[in-house]
Coordinates of C-alpha atoms and ligand atoms in Angstrom, one line a residue:
M1045 CA -77.1 -28.5 33.8
T1046 CA -76.0 -31.0 31.2
G1047 CA -74.7 -29.9 27.8
D1048 CA -77.9 -31.2 26.1
A1049 CA -80.2 -29.3 28.5
L1050 CA -78.2 -26.1 27.9
A1051 CA -78.4 -26.6 24.2
E1052 CA -82.2 -27.0 24.4
R1053 CA -82.4 -24.0 26.6
T1054 CA -80.5 -21.7 24.2
A1055 CA -82.5 -23.0 21.2
A1056 CA -85.7 -22.3 23.2
L1057 CA -84.4 -18.8 24.0
I1058 CA -83.9 -18.0 20.3
R1059 CA -87.4 -19.4 19.4
A1060 CA -88.9 -17.3 22.2
Q1061 CA -87.1 -14.1 21.1
L1062 CA -88.2 -14.7 17.5
A1063 CA -91.8 -15.0 18.7
M1064 CA -91.6 -11.6 20.6
P1065 CA -94.6 -9.3 20.0
R1066 CA -93.8 -6.7 17.3
D1067 CA -94.5 -3.7 19.5
R1068 CA -91.9 -5.1 22.0
V1069 CA -89.4 -5.4 19.1
H1070 CA -90.0 -1.8 18.2
A1071 CA -89.7 -0.7 21.9
L1072 CA -86.4 -2.6 22.4
T1073 CA -85.0 -1.2 19.0
T1074 CA -85.9 2.3 20.1
A1075 CA -84.4 1.9 23.6
N1076 CA -81.3 0.0 22.7
L1077 CA -80.6 0.2 19.0
N1078 CA -81.8 3.0 16.8
G1079 CA -85.2 4.6 17.5
K1080 CA -84.8 7.1 14.8
L1081 CA -84.6 4.3 12.2
V1082 CA -88.0 3.0 13.3
E1083 CA -89.4 6.5 13.3
S1084 CA -88.1 7.4 9.9
L1085 CA -89.4 4.1 8.4
D1086 CA -92.8 4.8 9.9
L1087 CA -92.7 8.4 8.6
L1088 CA -91.9 7.2 5.1
G1089 CA -94.6 4.5 5.2
Y1090 CA -92.0 1.8 4.9
L1091 CA -92.3 0.2 8.2
R1092 CA -92.9 -3.6 7.9
D1093 CA -92.1 -6.4 10.3
F1094 CA -90.4 -9.1 8.1
V1095 CA -90.4 -12.3 10.1
A1096 CA -89.6 -15.0 7.6
A1097 CA -88.0 -15.4 4.2
S1098 CA -87.4 -18.1 1.7
G1099 CA -86.0 -17.7 -1.8
I1100 CA -87.1 -14.4 -3.3
E1101 CA -90.0 -14.1 -0.8
L1102 CA -90.3 -12.2 2.4
T1103 CA -93.2 -12.6 4.8
D1104 CA -94.3 -10.0 7.3
A1105 CA -95.9 -10.4 10.7
R1106 CA -99.4 -10.2 9.2
G1107 CA -98.6 -13.0 6.9
R1108 CA -98.3 -10.8 3.8
R1109 CA -95.8 -12.0 1.2
Y1110 CA -93.5 -9.8 -0.8
L1111 CA -91.0 -10.3 -3.7
D1112 CA -87.6 -9.1 -2.5
F1113 CA -86.2 -6.9 -5.3
L1114 CA -83.6 -5.5 -2.9
A1115 CA -81.9 -8.7 -1.9
G1116 CA -80.1 -7.3 1.1
Y1117 CA -78.5 -4.6 -1.2
G1118 CA -76.9 -7.5 -3.1
S1119 CA -75.9 -9.6 -0.2
V1120 CA -78.6 -12.3 -0.7
P1121 CA -77.6 -13.5 -4.2
L1122 CA -79.3 -16.9 -4.0
G1123 CA -82.5 -15.8 -2.3
H1124 CA -83.1 -16.2 1.5
N1125 CA -82.0 -19.3 3.4
H1126 CA -80.7 -21.1 0.4
P1127 CA -80.6 -24.8 1.4
A1128 CA -77.3 -25.5 -0.2
V1129 CA -75.6 -22.7 1.7
A1130 CA -77.2 -23.7 4.9
S1131 CA -76.2 -27.3 4.3
A1132 CA -72.5 -26.3 3.8
V1133 CA -72.5 -24.3 7.0
T1134 CA -74.2 -27.2 8.9
A1135 CA -71.5 -29.5 7.5
A1136 CA -68.8 -27.3 8.8
I1137 CA -70.4 -27.2 12.3
G1138 CA -71.0 -30.9 12.2
A1139 CA -67.3 -31.5 11.4
G1140 CA -66.4 -29.9 14.7
V1141 CA -63.7 -27.7 13.1
P1142 CA -61.8 -25.3 15.3
H1143 CA -62.9 -21.6 15.0
F1144 CA -60.7 -18.5 14.9
I1145 CA -57.5 -20.3 15.9
L1146 CA -55.5 -17.9 13.7
M1147 CA -52.1 -19.6 14.4
A1148 CA -52.5 -22.6 12.0
P1149 CA -53.2 -23.0 8.3
E1150 CA -56.9 -24.0 7.9
A1151 CA -58.6 -26.0 5.1
L1152 CA -61.7 -23.9 4.4
P1153 CA -60.0 -20.4 4.0
A1154 CA -57.3 -22.1 1.9
A1155 CA -59.9 -23.7 -0.3
L1156 CA -61.8 -20.5 -0.7
A1157 CA -58.7 -18.5 -1.5
A1158 CA -57.8 -21.0 -4.2
R1159 CA -61.3 -20.9 -5.6
L1160 CA -61.3 -17.1 -5.8
A1161 CA -57.8 -17.2 -7.4
A1162 CA -59.2 -19.5 -10.1
L1163 CA -62.3 -17.3 -10.7
A1164 CA -60.7 -13.8 -10.5
P1165 CA -59.3 -12.3 -13.7
G1166 CA -55.5 -12.0 -14.4
E1167 CA -53.1 -12.8 -11.6
L1168 CA -55.3 -11.9 -8.7
S1169 CA -54.4 -14.9 -6.7
M1170 CA -53.7 -13.7 -3.1
A1171 CA -56.7 -13.3 -0.9
F1172 CA -57.3 -11.8 2.5
F1173 CA -60.7 -12.4 4.2
M1174 CA -62.6 -10.2 6.6
S1175 CA -66.2 -9.7 7.6
S1176 CA -67.6 -6.6 5.9
G1177 CA -67.1 -4.7 2.7
S1178 CA -65.8 -1.6 4.5
E1179 CA -63.1 -3.7 6.2
A1180 CA -62.1 -5.1 2.8
V1181 CA -61.9 -1.6 1.4
D1182 CA -59.7 -0.6 4.3
G1183 CA -57.5 -3.6 3.7
A1184 CA -57.1 -2.7 0.0
L1185 CA -56.2 0.9 0.9
K1186 CA -53.6 -0.3 3.5
L1187 CA -52.1 -2.6 0.9
A1188 CA -51.8 0.3 -1.5
R1189 CA -50.1 2.5 1.1
A1190 CA -47.7 -0.3 2.1
V1191 CA -46.8 -1.1 -1.6
T1192 CA -46.4 2.5 -2.9
R1193 CA -45.5 4.3 0.4
R1194 CA -47.6 7.2 -1.0
P1195 CA -50.1 9.1 1.1
R1196 CA -53.1 10.0 -1.0
F1197 CA -56.2 8.2 -2.4
V1198 CA -58.4 9.3 -5.3
A1199 CA -62.0 8.3 -5.5
A1200 CA -65.2 9.4 -7.3
Q1201 CA -67.9 11.7 -6.1
R1202 CA -71.0 9.6 -5.2
G1203 CA -68.8 6.5 -4.9
Y1204 CA -69.8 4.4 -1.9
H1205 CA -67.1 2.3 -0.2
G1206 CA -68.3 1.8 3.4
A1207 CA -68.4 3.1 6.9
T1208 CA -65.0 2.5 8.5
F1209 CA -62.5 5.4 8.6
G1210 CA -60.6 4.3 5.5
A1211 CA -63.7 3.5 3.5
M1212 CA -65.4 6.7 4.5
A1213 CA -62.4 8.7 3.4
V1214 CA -62.9 7.5 -0.2
T1215 CA -66.7 7.7 -0.1
G1216 CA -68.1 10.7 -2.0
D1217 CA -70.8 11.8 0.5
A1218 CA -70.8 15.4 1.7
R1219 CA -72.7 14.4 4.9
L1220 CA -69.6 12.7 6.2
E1221 CA -67.9 16.0 7.0
V1222 CA -68.9 15.5 10.7
F1223 CA -66.2 12.8 10.8
E1224 CA -63.4 15.0 9.4
P1225 CA -60.5 14.9 9.2
L1226 CA -60.8 11.9 6.9
G1227 CA -57.3 11.8 5.6
E1228 CA -55.6 12.7 2.3
R1229 CA -58.0 12.0 -0.5
A1230 CA -59.4 13.7 -3.6
L1231 CA -62.9 13.1 -4.7
V1232 CA -63.3 13.7 -8.5
P1233 CA -66.3 13.7 -10.7
W1234 CA -67.4 10.2 -11.9
G1235 CA -66.4 9.5 -15.4
D1236 CA -63.8 12.3 -15.7
V1237 CA -60.5 10.8 -16.7
G1238 CA -58.8 14.2 -16.9
A1239 CA -59.6 14.9 -13.2
I1240 CA -58.0 11.6 -12.2
E1241 CA -54.9 12.3 -14.4
A1242 CA -54.5 15.7 -12.8
Q1243 CA -54.3 14.0 -9.4
L1244 CA -52.0 11.2 -10.5
R1245 CA -49.5 13.6 -12.0
K1246 CA -48.7 14.7 -8.5
R1247 CA -47.1 11.3 -8.0
D1248 CA -48.3 11.0 -4.4
V1249 CA -51.3 8.9 -5.0
A1250 CA -51.2 5.4 -3.5
A1251 CA -54.4 4.2 -5.2
V1252 CA -57.4 5.2 -7.2
I1253 CA -60.5 3.4 -5.9
L1254 CA -63.7 3.1 -8.0
E1255 CA -66.7 0.9 -8.3
P1256 CA -67.0 -0.5 -11.9
I1257 CA -70.7 0.6 -11.7
Q1258 CA -71.6 3.1 -8.9
A1259 CA -74.3 1.3 -7.0
E1260 CA -75.3 3.5 -4.0
G1261 CA -74.5 6.6 -6.1
G1262 CA -77.5 5.9 -8.3
V1263 CA -76.5 3.0 -10.5
N1264 CA -74.1 5.0 -12.7
L1265 CA -72.6 3.0 -15.5
P1266 CA -69.0 3.9 -16.5
P1267 CA -68.6 5.9 -19.7
P1268 CA -67.1 3.6 -22.4
G1269 CA -63.3 3.1 -21.9
Y1270 CA -63.3 5.1 -18.6
L1271 CA -61.9 2.3 -16.4
A1272 CA -59.4 1.1 -19.0
D1273 CA -58.1 4.7 -19.3
V1274 CA -57.9 5.1 -15.5
H1275 CA -56.0 1.8 -15.3
R1276 CA -53.5 2.9 -18.0
L1277 CA -52.9 6.2 -16.1
C1278 CA -52.4 4.4 -12.8
Q1279 CA -49.8 2.2 -14.4
R1280 CA -48.1 5.2 -15.9
H1281 CA -47.9 7.2 -12.7
G1282 CA -47.1 4.3 -10.3
S1283 CA -50.5 4.2 -8.5
L1284 CA -52.6 1.1 -7.9
L1285 CA -56.1 0.7 -9.2
V1286 CA -58.5 -0.7 -6.6
L1287 CA -61.9 -1.8 -8.0
D1288 CA -64.6 -2.2 -5.4
E1289 CA -66.9 -5.0 -6.5
V1290 CA -68.6 -5.3 -3.2
Q1291 CA -72.0 -4.8 -4.9
T1292 CA -71.2 -5.7 -8.5
G1293 CA -69.1 -8.8 -8.0
L1294 CA -70.0 -12.5 -8.3
G1295 CA -72.4 -12.4 -11.2
R1296 CA -74.6 -9.5 -10.3
T1297 CA -74.0 -7.6 -13.6
G1298 CA -74.0 -10.6 -15.9
T1299 CA -70.3 -11.4 -15.7
W1300 CA -68.5 -12.9 -12.7
F1301 CA -66.9 -9.5 -12.2
A1302 CA -68.1 -6.2 -13.7
C1303 CA -64.5 -5.3 -14.6
E1304 CA -64.3 -8.2 -17.1
R1305 CA -66.8 -6.3 -19.3
E1306 CA -64.5 -3.3 -19.2
G1307 CA -61.5 -5.4 -20.1
V1308 CA -59.7 -4.3 -17.0
V1309 CA -57.8 -6.3 -14.4
P1310 CA -57.3 -4.1 -11.4
D1311 CA -54.4 -4.3 -8.9
V1312 CA -56.8 -5.1 -6.1
L1313 CA -60.4 -6.4 -6.4
V1314 CA -62.7 -6.0 -3.4
L1315 CA -65.6 -8.4 -2.7
A1316 CA -68.2 -8.8 0.0
K1317 CA -72.0 -9.0 0.1
A1318 CA -72.8 -11.8 -2.3
L1319 CA -69.9 -13.9 -1.0
S1320 CA -71.9 -14.5 2.2
G1321 CA -74.5 -16.4 0.3
G1322 CA -76.9 -14.3 2.4
L1323 CA -76.1 -16.3 5.5
V1324 CA -72.6 -15.6 7.1
P1325 CA -70.8 -12.3 6.6
I1326 CA -67.5 -12.5 4.7
S1327 CA -65.5 -10.1 2.6
A1328 CA -62.2 -10.3 0.7
Y1329 CA -59.7 -8.5 -1.3
V1330 CA -57.7 -10.3 -3.9
T1331 CA -54.4 -9.0 -5.4
R1332 CA -51.3 -10.0 -7.3
P1333 CA -48.6 -12.0 -5.5
E1334 CA -46.0 -9.4 -6.4
L1335 CA -48.0 -6.7 -4.6
W1336 CA -48.8 -8.8 -1.6
R1337 CA -45.1 -9.7 -1.3
K1338 CA -44.1 -6.0 -1.4
A1339 CA -46.6 -5.2 1.4
Y1340 CA -46.5 -8.2 3.6
G1341 CA -43.9 -10.6 2.2
T1342 CA -41.4 -10.9 5.1
L1343 CA -41.5 -12.6 8.4
G1344 CA -41.7 -9.2 10.1
T1345 CA -44.6 -7.9 8.0
C1346 CA -46.7 -11.0 7.2
E1347 CA -49.1 -10.3 10.1
L1348 CA -49.1 -6.5 9.8
H1349 CA -52.6 -6.6 8.4
C1350 CA -54.5 -9.1 10.5
T1351 CA -58.0 -9.5 12.0
T1352 CA -59.6 -12.2 14.2
Y1353 CA -62.3 -13.0 11.7
R1354 CA -60.0 -13.4 8.7
G1355 CA -61.7 -16.5 7.3
G1356 CA -63.9 -18.2 9.9
P1357 CA -64.9 -21.7 8.8
L1358 CA -68.6 -21.0 8.8
A1359 CA -68.1 -17.9 6.6
C1360 CA -65.8 -19.7 4.3
A1361 CA -68.2 -22.7 4.0
A1362 CA -71.0 -20.3 3.1
A1363 CA -68.8 -18.6 0.5
L1364 CA -67.6 -21.9 -1.0
A1365 CA -71.2 -23.1 -1.3
T1366 CA -72.3 -19.8 -2.8
L1367 CA -69.7 -19.9 -5.6
E1368 CA -70.6 -23.6 -6.2
V1369 CA -74.3 -22.8 -6.6
I1370 CA -73.6 -19.8 -8.8
E1371 CA -71.4 -21.9 -11.1
A1372 CA -73.4 -25.1 -11.0
T1373 CA -76.7 -23.4 -11.8
G1374 CA -75.3 -21.0 -14.4
L1375 CA -76.5 -17.9 -12.5
V1376 CA -74.0 -15.6 -14.2
A1377 CA -75.3 -16.1 -17.7
R1378 CA -78.8 -16.1 -16.2
A1379 CA -78.2 -12.7 -14.6
A1380 CA -77.2 -11.3 -18.1
E1381 CA -80.3 -12.8 -19.7
L1382 CA -82.8 -11.9 -17.0
G1383 CA -81.1 -8.5 -16.7
D1384 CA -82.0 -7.8 -20.3
A1385 CA -85.5 -8.9 -19.6
I1386 CA -85.8 -6.5 -16.6
G1387 CA -84.2 -3.7 -18.6
A1388 CA -86.7 -4.2 -21.5
R1389 CA -89.7 -4.3 -19.1
L1390 CA -88.5 -1.3 -17.1
R1391 CA -88.1 0.7 -20.4
A1392 CA -91.5 -0.4 -21.7
V1393 CA -93.4 0.4 -18.4
T1394 CA -91.7 3.8 -17.8
A1395 CA -91.5 5.0 -21.4
G1396 CA -92.7 8.6 -21.8
H1397 CA -93.8 8.9 -18.2
P1398 CA -93.4 12.4 -16.9
L1399 CA -92.1 11.3 -13.5
I1400 CA -89.3 9.2 -15.0
R1401 CA -86.0 10.7 -16.0
E1402 CA -84.0 7.6 -17.0
V1403 CA -83.7 3.9 -16.4
R1404 CA -80.2 2.4 -16.5
G1405 CA -78.4 -0.7 -15.4
R1406 CA -76.7 -3.9 -16.3
G1407 CA -77.4 -7.5 -15.4
L1408 CA -79.5 -7.6 -12.2
L1409 CA -78.6 -4.1 -11.0
W1410 CA -80.9 -1.4 -12.3
G1411 CA -81.9 2.2 -11.3
I1412 CA -85.0 4.1 -12.0
E1413 CA -84.2 7.8 -11.8
L1414 CA -87.1 10.2 -11.1
A1415 CA -87.4 13.5 -12.8
T1416 CA -85.5 16.1 -10.9
S1417 CA -86.9 19.3 -9.5
R1418 CA -84.8 22.4 -8.8
D1419 CA -83.9 21.3 -5.3
G1420 CA -84.1 17.6 -5.9
V1421 CA -86.4 17.2 -2.8
A1422 CA -89.5 16.7 -4.9
A1423 CA -87.8 13.9 -7.0
A1424 CA -86.6 12.3 -3.8
L1425 CA -90.1 12.3 -2.4
I1426 CA -91.5 10.9 -5.6
A1427 CA -88.9 8.2 -5.5
Q1428 CA -90.0 7.3 -1.9
W1429 CA -93.7 7.4 -3.1
L1430 CA -92.7 4.9 -5.8
V1431 CA -90.9 2.6 -3.3
V1432 CA -93.9 2.7 -0.9
G1433 CA -96.3 2.2 -3.8
L1434 CA -94.3 -0.9 -4.8
L1435 CA -94.2 -2.1 -1.2
E1436 CA -98.0 -1.8 -0.9
R1437 CA -98.2 -4.0 -4.0
G1438 CA -95.9 -6.6 -2.5
I1439 CA -92.5 -5.6 -4.0
V1440 CA -89.5 -4.6 -1.8
T1441 CA -87.2 -2.1 -3.3
Q1442 CA -85.3 1.0 -2.0
V1443 CA -83.7 4.2 -3.1
T1444 CA -79.9 4.3 -3.5
T1445 CA -78.0 5.7 -0.5
L1446 CA -76.2 8.6 -2.1
A1447 CA -78.8 9.4 -4.8
P1448 CA -82.3 9.4 -3.2
T1449 CA -83.9 10.2 -6.5
V1450 CA -83.0 6.8 -7.9
V1451 CA -85.0 3.6 -7.0
R1452 CA -82.7 0.6 -7.2
V1453 CA -83.9 -2.8 -8.6
E1454 CA -81.7 -5.6 -7.4
P1455 CA -83.4 -9.0 -7.1
P1456 CA -81.5 -12.2 -6.2
L1457 CA -79.7 -13.9 -9.1
T1458 CA -82.3 -16.6 -8.8
V1459 CA -85.2 -14.3 -9.8
E1460 CA -87.5 -15.8 -12.4
H1461 CA -89.4 -14.3 -15.4
A1462 CA -92.7 -14.6 -13.6
H1463 CA -91.3 -12.4 -10.7
I1464 CA -90.1 -9.8 -13.2
E1465 CA -93.6 -9.7 -14.8
R1466 CA -95.1 -9.2 -11.3
F1467 CA -92.7 -6.5 -10.6
A1468 CA -93.3 -4.7 -13.9
G1469 CA -97.1 -5.0 -13.4
A1470 CA -96.8 -3.4 -9.9
L1471 CA -94.5 -0.6 -11.3
G1472 CA -96.9 0.2 -14.1
D1473 CA -99.8 0.2 -11.6
V1474 CA -98.0 2.7 -9.2
L1475 CA -97.0 4.9 -12.1
A1476 CA -100.5 4.8 -13.5
S1477 CA -101.9 5.9 -10.1
H1478 CA -100.2 9.2 -10.4
A1479 CA -102.2 12.2 -11.4
N1480 CA -100.3 15.4 -11.7
G1481 CA -102.6 17.4 -9.4
A1482 CA -102.7 14.8 -6.7
L1483 CA -99.0 14.2 -6.9
A1484 CA -98.1 17.9 -6.7
S1485 CA -100.2 18.3 -3.6
L1486 CA -98.6 15.1 -2.2
V1487 CA -95.2 16.5 -2.8
G1488 CA -96.2 19.8 -1.2
V1489 CA -97.6 18.1 1.9
G1490 CA -94.6 15.7 1.9
K1491 CA -92.1 18.5 1.9
H1492 CA -93.9 20.2 4.7
L1493 CA -94.2 17.0 6.8
L1494 CA -90.6 16.1 6.1
K1495 CA -89.4 19.4 7.3
Q1496 CA -91.5 19.3 10.5
R1497 CA -90.4 15.7 11.3
L1498 CA -86.8 16.3 10.4
A1499 CA -86.8 19.3 12.6
A1500 CA -88.2 17.2 15.4
V1501 CA -85.7 14.4 14.8
L1502 CA -82.8 16.9 14.7
G1503 CA -84.2 18.9 17.6
R1504 CA -84.2 22.1 15.6
A1505 CA -86.9 24.6 14.7
P1506 CA -88.2 24.0 11.2
Ligands
LIG1774 N1 -68.5 -0.9 -1.3 C1 -69.6 -0.9 -1.9 C2 -69.6 -0.7 -3.4 C3 -70.8 -1.1 -1.3 O1 -72.0 -1.0 -2.0 C4 -70.8 -1.2 0.1 C5 -72.1 -1.4 0.9 O2 -73.1 -1.1 0.4 C6 -69.6 -1.3 0.8 C7 -68.4 -1.1 0.1 C8 -69.5 -1.4 2.3 O3 -69.8 -2.8 2.6 P1 -70.3 -3.1 4.1 O4 -71.6 -2.4 4.3 O5 -70.4 -4.6 4.1 O6 -69.3 -2.6 5.0

């Protein structure tokens, strides 16, 4: 078979798989990926087959269109299939560059590292690229160990840093106990400077790792001065400050990096999600040359932290294009402006509603917290009811991973005022549809169903 014929065959293969009937997609997912995911989406009323996407719009298999106010949890900053990102990736393929050669300096990772060095605050000019946020967090933790030769890490409860072993160790999620032992770490209450100081005084802490705004923990803003205080304490006690901007970085909160707003330049800054442009996964940490030299600055150590996908050309092309689009179209300032608009609309629509506890956020990252019940289960169910109600009205959102009573609102940076109006209208409509009696019975039935189904899923008696 000729090369052309093979290429046509593989392209036809992809087109055929994409046209697969939806029940077959579900069956294969159940057999070979994660059947419980399909089951739980179905149980929650959240199962949709999204088959196409362009800009802020998702289309399902029935041809129904939705506004994507989740944006891949922040990893689709420019909307889906942005032509400028696709064009950069195509240009890299068209140039016939070598992939993953690893043993030669390469133009695209070099250009991307230089671009990030120019964008990042302070002296954060040394970059290391990987594929996921979790890996980049691991890389940052390894750097901190190698620099300080200290064993422990300090992180915040409800901070989310990822799924690899290092990232899990600093993630404040009690459910992770099945993976213990997770190493030497202390998880302290978010916003509590004294708790961090008590840990740092032991002088065995390699790094404190925090998100500038906790995203998966429920969109928790830092108390005023918190990050600056923690930074000062880290400097005093010889520990590094790692700021995880996997979700907040690259314009999401109305500044290029959320730490700028706090007046803090960390020792290590972690990026992922948005850097991909929604097309090719890539993550990075950036740090100061002095720290990089300490950890990896000899011929014997310069490859001590190393991965195959440390800056593939397609990923770097997508990232370079993404930064270019964000800058050229002024999306950072826009995120601040439209974020204010979302905040104002959210407050107006939810004001005084008995189901709403608080709305909070910055830029284009917002959380709607539902009123809590004694066990929190009712609020989590109401949050899910809100998410499903929005979905039925053509808006995609989701609750935050570690705080299921909070609905996150995280559209692409390219969102427009008209989209925000549609979202606010749908939210007001769902909230208006609640009647205390009906909702109470829904929560009662929901609790019962959830217990039954969870018991079935977990294979235990309810
Ligand atoms: N850090 C933060 C703040 C995140 O929000 C996430 C993912 O949601 C991660 C790290 C992990 O990134 P990934 O899922 O790409 O491994």
